PDB file of C-alpha atoms in Angstrom:
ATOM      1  CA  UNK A 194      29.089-103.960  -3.859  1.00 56.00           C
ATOM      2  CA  UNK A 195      28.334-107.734  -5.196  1.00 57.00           C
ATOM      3  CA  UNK A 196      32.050-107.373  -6.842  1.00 58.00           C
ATOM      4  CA  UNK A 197      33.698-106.682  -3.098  1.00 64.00           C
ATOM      5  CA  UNK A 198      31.242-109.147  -2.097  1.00 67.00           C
ATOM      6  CA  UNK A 199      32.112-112.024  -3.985  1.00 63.00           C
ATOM      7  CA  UNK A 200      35.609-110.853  -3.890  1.00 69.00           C
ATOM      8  CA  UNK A 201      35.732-111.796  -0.063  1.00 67.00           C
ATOM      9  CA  UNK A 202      34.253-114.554  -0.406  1.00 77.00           C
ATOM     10  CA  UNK A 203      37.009-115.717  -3.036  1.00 73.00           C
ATOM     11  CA  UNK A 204      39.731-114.908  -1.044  1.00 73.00           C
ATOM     12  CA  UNK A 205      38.057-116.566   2.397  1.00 79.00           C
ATOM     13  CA  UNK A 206      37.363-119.446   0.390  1.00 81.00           C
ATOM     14  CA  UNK A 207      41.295-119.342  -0.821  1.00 80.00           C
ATOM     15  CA  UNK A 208      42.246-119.286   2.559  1.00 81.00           C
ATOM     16  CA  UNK A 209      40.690-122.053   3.984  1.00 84.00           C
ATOM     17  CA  UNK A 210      41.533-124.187   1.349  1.00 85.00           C
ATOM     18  CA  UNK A 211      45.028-123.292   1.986  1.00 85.00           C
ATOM     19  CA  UNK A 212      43.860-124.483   6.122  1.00 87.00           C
ATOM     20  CA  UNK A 213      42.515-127.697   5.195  1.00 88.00           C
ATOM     21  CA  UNK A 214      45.890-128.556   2.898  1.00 88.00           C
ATOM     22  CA  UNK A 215      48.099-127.333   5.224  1.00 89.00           C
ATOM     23  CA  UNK A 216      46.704-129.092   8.412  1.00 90.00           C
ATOM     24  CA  UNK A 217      46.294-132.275   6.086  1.00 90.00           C
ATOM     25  CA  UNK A 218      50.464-131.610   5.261  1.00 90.00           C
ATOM     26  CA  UNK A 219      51.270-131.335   9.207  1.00 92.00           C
ATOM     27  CA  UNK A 220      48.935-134.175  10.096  1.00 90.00           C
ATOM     28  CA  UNK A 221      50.660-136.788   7.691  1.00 90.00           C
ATOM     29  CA  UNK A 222      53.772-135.776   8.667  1.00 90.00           C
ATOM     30  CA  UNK A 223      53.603-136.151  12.490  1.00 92.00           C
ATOM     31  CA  UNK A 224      51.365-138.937  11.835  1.00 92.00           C
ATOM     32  CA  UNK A 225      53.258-141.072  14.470  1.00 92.00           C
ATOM     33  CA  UNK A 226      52.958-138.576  16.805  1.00 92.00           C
ATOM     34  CA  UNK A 227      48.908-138.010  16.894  1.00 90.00           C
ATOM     35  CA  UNK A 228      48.782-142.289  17.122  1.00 90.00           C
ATOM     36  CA  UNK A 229      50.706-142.318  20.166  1.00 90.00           C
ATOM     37  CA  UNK A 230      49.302-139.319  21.613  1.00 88.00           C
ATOM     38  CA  UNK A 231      45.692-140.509  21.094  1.00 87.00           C
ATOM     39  CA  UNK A 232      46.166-143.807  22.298  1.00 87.00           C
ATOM     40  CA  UNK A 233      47.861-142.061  25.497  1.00 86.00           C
ATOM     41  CA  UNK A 234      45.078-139.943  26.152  1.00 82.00           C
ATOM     42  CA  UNK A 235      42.342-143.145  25.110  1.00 82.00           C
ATOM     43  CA  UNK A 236      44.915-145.646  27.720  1.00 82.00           C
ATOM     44  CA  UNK A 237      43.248-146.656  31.326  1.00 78.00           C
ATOM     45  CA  UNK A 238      46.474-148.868  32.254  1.00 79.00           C
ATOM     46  CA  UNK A 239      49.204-147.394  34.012  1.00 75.00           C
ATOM     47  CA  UNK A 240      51.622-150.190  32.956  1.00 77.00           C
ATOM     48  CA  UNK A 241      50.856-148.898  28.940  1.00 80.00           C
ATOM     49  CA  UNK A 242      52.126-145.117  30.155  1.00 79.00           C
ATOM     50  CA  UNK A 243      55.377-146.576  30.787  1.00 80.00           C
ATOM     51  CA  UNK A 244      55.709-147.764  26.889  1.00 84.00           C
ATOM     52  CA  UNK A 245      53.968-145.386  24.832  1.00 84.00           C
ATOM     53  CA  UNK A 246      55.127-142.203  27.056  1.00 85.00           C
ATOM     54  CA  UNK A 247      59.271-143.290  26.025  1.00 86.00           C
ATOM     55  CA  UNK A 248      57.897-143.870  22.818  1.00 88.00           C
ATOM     56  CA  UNK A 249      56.528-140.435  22.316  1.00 89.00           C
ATOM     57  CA  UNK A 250      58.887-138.536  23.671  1.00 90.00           C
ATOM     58  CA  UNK A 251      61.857-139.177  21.144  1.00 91.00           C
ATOM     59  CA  UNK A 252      59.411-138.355  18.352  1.00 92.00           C
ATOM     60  CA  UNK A 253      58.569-134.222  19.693  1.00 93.00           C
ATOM     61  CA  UNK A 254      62.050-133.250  18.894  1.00 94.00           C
ATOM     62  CA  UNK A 255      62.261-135.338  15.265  1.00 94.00           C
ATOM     63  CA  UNK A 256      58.888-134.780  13.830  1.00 93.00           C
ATOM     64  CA  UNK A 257      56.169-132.363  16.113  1.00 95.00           C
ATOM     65  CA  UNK A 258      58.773-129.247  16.573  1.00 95.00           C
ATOM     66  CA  UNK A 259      59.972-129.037  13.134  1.00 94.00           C
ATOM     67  CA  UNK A 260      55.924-130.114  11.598  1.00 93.00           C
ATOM     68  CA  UNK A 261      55.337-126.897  13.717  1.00 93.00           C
ATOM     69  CA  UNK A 262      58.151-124.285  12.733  1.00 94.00           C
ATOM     70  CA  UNK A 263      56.929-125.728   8.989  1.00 93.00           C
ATOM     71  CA  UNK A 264      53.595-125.106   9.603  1.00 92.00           C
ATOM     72  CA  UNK A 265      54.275-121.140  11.335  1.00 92.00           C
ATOM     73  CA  UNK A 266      56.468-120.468   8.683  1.00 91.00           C
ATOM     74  CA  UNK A 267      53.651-121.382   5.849  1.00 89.00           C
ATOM     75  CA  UNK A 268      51.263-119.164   8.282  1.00 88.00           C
ATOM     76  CA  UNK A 269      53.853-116.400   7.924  1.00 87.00           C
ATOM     77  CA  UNK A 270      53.757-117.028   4.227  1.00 86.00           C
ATOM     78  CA  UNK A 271      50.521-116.459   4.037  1.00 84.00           C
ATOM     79  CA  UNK A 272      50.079-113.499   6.070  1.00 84.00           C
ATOM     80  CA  UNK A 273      52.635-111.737   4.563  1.00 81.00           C
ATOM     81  CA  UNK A 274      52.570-112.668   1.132  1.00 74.00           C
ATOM     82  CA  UNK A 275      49.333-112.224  -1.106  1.00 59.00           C
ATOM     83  CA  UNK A 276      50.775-114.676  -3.852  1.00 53.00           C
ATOM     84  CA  UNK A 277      48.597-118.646  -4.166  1.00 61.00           C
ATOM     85  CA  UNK A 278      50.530-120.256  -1.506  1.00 68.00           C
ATOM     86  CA  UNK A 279      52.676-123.461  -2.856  1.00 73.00           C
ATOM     87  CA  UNK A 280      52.788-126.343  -0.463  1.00 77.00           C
ATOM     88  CA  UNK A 281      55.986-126.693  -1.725  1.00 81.00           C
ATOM     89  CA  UNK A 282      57.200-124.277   0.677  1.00 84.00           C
ATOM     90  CA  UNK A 283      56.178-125.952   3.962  1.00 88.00           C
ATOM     91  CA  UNK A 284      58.119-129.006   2.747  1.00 90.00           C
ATOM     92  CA  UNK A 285      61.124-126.922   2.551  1.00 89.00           C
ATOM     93  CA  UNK A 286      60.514-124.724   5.692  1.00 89.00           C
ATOM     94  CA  UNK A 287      60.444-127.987   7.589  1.00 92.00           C
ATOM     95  CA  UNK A 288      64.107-128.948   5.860  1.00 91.00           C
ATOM     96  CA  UNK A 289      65.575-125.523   5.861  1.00 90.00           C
ATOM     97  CA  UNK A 290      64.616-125.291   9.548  1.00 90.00           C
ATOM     98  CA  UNK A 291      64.868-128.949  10.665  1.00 94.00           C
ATOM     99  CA  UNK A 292      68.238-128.450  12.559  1.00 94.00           C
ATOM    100  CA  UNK A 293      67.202-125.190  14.787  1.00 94.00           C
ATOM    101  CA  UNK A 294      63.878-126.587  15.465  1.00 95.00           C
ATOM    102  CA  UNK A 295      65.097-129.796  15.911  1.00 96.00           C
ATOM    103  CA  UNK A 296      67.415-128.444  18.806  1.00 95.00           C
ATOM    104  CA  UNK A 297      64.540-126.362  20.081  1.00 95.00           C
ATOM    105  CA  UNK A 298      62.731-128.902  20.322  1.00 94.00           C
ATOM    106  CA  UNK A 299      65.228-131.580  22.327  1.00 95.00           C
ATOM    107  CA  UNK A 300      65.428-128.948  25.026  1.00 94.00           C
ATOM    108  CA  UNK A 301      62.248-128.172  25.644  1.00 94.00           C
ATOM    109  CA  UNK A 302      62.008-132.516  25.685  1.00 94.00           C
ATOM    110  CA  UNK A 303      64.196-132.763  28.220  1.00 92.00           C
ATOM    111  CA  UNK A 304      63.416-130.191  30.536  1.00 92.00           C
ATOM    112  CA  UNK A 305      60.287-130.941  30.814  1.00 90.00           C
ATOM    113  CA  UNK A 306      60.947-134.651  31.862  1.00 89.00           C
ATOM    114  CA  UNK A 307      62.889-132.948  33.859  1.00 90.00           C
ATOM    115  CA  UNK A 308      60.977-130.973  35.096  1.00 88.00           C
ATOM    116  CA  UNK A 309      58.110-133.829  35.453  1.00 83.00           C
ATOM    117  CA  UNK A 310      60.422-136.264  37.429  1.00 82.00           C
ATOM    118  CA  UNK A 311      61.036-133.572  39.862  1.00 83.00           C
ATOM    119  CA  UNK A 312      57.571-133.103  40.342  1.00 80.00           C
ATOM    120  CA  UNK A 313      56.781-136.445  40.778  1.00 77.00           C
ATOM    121  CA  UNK A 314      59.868-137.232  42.934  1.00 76.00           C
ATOM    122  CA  UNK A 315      58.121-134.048  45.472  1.00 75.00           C
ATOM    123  CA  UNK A 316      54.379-134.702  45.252  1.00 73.00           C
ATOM    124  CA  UNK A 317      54.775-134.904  48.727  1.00 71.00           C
ATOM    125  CA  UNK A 318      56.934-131.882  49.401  1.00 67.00           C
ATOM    126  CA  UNK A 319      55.698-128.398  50.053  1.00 71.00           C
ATOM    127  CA  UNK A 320      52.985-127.317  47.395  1.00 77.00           C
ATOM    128  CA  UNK A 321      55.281-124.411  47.237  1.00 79.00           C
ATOM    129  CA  UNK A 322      57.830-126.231  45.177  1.00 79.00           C
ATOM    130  CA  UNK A 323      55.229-127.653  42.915  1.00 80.00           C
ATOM    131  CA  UNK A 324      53.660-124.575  42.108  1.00 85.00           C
ATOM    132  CA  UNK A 325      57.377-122.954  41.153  1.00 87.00           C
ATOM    133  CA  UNK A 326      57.488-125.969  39.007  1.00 86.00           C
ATOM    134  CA  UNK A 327      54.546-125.327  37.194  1.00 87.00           C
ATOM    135  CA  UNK A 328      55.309-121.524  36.516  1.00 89.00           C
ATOM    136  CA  UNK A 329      59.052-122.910  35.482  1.00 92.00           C
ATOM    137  CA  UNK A 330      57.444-125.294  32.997  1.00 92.00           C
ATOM    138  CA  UNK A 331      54.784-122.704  31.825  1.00 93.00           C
ATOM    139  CA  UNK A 332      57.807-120.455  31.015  1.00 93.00           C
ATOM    140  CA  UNK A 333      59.976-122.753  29.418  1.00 94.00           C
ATOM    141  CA  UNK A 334      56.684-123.550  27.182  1.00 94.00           C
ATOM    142  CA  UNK A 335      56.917-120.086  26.321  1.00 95.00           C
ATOM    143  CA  UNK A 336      60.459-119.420  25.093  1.00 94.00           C
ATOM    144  CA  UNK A 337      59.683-122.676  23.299  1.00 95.00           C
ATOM    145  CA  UNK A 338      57.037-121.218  21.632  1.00 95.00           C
ATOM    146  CA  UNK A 339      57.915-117.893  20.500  1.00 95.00           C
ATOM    147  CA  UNK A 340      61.529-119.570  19.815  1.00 94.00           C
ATOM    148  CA  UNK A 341      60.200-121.242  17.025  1.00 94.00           C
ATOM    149  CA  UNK A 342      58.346-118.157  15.772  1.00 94.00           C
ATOM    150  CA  UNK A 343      61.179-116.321  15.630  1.00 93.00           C
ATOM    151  CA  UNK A 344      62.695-119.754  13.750  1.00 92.00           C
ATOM    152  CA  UNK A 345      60.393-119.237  11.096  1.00 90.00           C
ATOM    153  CA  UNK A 346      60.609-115.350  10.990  1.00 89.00           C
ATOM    154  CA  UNK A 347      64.516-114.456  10.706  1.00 88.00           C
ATOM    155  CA  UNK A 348      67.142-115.869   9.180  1.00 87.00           C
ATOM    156  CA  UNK A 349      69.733-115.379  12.262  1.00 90.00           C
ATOM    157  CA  UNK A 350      71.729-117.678  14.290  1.00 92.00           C
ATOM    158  CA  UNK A 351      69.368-119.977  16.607  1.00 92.00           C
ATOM    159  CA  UNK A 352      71.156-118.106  20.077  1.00 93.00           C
ATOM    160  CA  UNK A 353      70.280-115.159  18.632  1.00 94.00           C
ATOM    161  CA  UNK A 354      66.590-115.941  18.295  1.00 93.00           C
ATOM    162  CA  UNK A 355      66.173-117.914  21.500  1.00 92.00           C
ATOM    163  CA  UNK A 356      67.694-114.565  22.879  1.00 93.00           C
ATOM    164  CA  UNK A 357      65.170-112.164  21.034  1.00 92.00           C
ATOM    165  CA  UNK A 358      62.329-114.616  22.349  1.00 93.00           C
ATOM    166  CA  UNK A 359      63.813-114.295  26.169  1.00 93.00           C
ATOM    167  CA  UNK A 360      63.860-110.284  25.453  1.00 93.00           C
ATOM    168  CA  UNK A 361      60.146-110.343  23.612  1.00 93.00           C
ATOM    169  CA  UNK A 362      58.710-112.231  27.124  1.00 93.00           C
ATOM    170  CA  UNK A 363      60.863-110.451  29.201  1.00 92.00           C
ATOM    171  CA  UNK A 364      59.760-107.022  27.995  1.00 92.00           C
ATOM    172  CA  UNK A 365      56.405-107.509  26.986  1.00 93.00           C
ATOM    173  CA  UNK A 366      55.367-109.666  29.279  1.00 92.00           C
ATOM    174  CA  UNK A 367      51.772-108.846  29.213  1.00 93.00           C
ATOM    175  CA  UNK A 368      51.457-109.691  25.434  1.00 94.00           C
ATOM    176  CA  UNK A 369      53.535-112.769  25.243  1.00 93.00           C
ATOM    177  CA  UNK A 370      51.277-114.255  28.364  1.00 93.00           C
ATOM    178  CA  UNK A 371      48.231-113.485  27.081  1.00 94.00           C
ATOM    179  CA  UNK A 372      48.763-114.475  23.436  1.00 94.00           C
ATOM    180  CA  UNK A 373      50.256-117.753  24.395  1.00 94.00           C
ATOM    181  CA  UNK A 374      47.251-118.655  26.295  1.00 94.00           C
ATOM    182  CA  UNK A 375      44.869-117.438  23.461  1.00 94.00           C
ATOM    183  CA  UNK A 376      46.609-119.898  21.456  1.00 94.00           C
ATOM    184  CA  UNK A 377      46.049-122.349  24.061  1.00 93.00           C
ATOM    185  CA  UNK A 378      42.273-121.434  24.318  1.00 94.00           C
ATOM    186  CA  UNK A 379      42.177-121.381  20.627  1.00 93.00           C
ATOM    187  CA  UNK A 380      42.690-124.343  20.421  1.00 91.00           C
ATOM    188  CA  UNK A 381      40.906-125.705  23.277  1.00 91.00           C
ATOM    189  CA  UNK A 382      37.682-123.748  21.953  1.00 92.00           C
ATOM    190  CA  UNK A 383      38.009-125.461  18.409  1.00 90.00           C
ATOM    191  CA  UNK A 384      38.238-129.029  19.645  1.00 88.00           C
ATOM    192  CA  UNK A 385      35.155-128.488  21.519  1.00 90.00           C
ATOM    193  CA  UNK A 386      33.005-126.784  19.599  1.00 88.00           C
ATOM    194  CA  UNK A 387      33.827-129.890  16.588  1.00 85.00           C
ATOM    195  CA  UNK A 388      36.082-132.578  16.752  1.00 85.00           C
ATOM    196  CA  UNK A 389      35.966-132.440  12.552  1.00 85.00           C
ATOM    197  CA  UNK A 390      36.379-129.090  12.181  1.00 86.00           C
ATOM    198  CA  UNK A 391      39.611-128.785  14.764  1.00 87.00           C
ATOM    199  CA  UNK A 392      41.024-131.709  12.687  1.00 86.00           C
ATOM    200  CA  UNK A 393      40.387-129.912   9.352  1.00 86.00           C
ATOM    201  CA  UNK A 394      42.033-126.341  10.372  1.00 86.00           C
ATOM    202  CA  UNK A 395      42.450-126.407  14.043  1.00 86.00           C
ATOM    203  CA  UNK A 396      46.391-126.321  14.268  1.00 89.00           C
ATOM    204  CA  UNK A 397      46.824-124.042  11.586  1.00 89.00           C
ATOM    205  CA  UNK A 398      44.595-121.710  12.442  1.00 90.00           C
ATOM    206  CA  UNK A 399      45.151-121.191  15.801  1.00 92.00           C
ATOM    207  CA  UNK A 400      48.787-120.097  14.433  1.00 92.00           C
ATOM    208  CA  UNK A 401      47.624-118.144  11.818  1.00 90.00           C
ATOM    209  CA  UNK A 402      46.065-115.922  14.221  1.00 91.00           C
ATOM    210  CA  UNK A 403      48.536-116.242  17.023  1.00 93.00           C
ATOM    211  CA  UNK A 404      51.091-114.945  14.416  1.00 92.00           C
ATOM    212  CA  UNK A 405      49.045-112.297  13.189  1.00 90.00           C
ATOM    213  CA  UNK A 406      49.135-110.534  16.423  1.00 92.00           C
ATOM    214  CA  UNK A 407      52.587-110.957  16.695  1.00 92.00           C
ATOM    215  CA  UNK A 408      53.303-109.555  13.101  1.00 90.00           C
ATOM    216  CA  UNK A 409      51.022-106.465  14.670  1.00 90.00           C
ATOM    217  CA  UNK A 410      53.596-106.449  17.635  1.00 90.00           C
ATOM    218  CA  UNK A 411      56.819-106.538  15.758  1.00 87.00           C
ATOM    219  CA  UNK A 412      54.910-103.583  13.685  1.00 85.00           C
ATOM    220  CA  UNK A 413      54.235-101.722  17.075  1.00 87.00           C
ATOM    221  CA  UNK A 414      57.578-101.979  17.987  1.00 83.00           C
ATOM    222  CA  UNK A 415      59.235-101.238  14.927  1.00 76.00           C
ATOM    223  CA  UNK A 416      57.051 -97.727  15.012  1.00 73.00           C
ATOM    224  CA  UNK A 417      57.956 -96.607  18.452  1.00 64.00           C
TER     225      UNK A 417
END
């Protein structure tokens, strides 16, 4: 009993070690990218939205999409493998996978300013409109999402996985709504329950876990 005990407590203690490097990995690479986001959220001038908004936005395609297909493919590493994880391999996740989630990223960039100058352009049209533009950009969030999962799962042509992502929401809608928004709570529910601990292991495990239920999906599927 003390031998499974301590046993658990080797491997738990394995783990989040492997959180606390990996988050440090993804934090220091999209370094620019949490600066202008926090001095965004932390701005009270509208003039200073104008600058640092333009400044952001080129950045999600070069560094934030690919820092995340890097980081789900290290969670998929270590869900799937039992081996000592090497950081080495979230270094070359995020070159091996640069181009497809670098693409990935630049549409969902540009759809959503899109997307937000439409808005903005009919704040004072029918709330109709608005509300199709939220679900449209809630959806496009989604096949952004599980797009890059299925980056960092298969080795396939990126129209192939952006098509297997369409199919996964379109058929299972249930579960790809749901665990998106868990991952959204997930998150949410970290950063408020401590600021230090969500910047220790917030991001990566809030995709550890999202990507453990859809390992148990692709499982599901695979036995029907």
């Amino acid at each position: 009993m003390a031998g499974k005990s301590y046993l658990v407590l080797y491997e738990l203690s394995r783990l989040i070690i492997n959180f606390i490097l990996l988050n440090f990995l993804w934090g220091l690479m999209n370094l620019p990218v949490l600066i202008l986001f926090f001095q965004i959220a932390l701005t009270d001038e509208v003039s200073a939205l104008f600058i640092l908004i333009p400044l952001l936005t080129p950045l999600l395609p070069i560094l934030f999409f690919p820092g995340l297909q890097a980081l789900m493919s290290s969670s998929r590493d270590l869900l799937v493998n039992e081996a000592v994880f090497n950081p080495r391999l979230f270094f070359s996740s995020f070159k091996s996978g640069y181009k497809n989630s670098f693409l990935i990223g630049m549409g969902f960039t540009s759809l959503v300013t899109l997307i937000g100058g439409v808005f903005y352009l009919s704040m004072d049209a029918h709330v109709f409109v608005q509300l199709l533009l939220s679900v449209l950009l809630f959806y496009i969030s989604i096949v952004t999402f599980y797009g890059l999962i299925m980056e960092s799962h298969y080795k396939m042509p990126l129209l192939w996985k952006l098509k297997q992502a369409i199919i996964l929401i379109l058929k299972y809608p249930f579960f790809s709504i749901l665990t998106f928004i868990f991952y959204l709570m997930l998150h949410f529910i970290i950063f408020t329950v401590n600021i230090v601990l969500y910047s220790l292991l917030g991001n990566i495990l809030t995709l550890y876990a999202t990507y453990h239920l859809f390992l148990r999906k692709l499982n599901a599927i695979s036995s029907d």
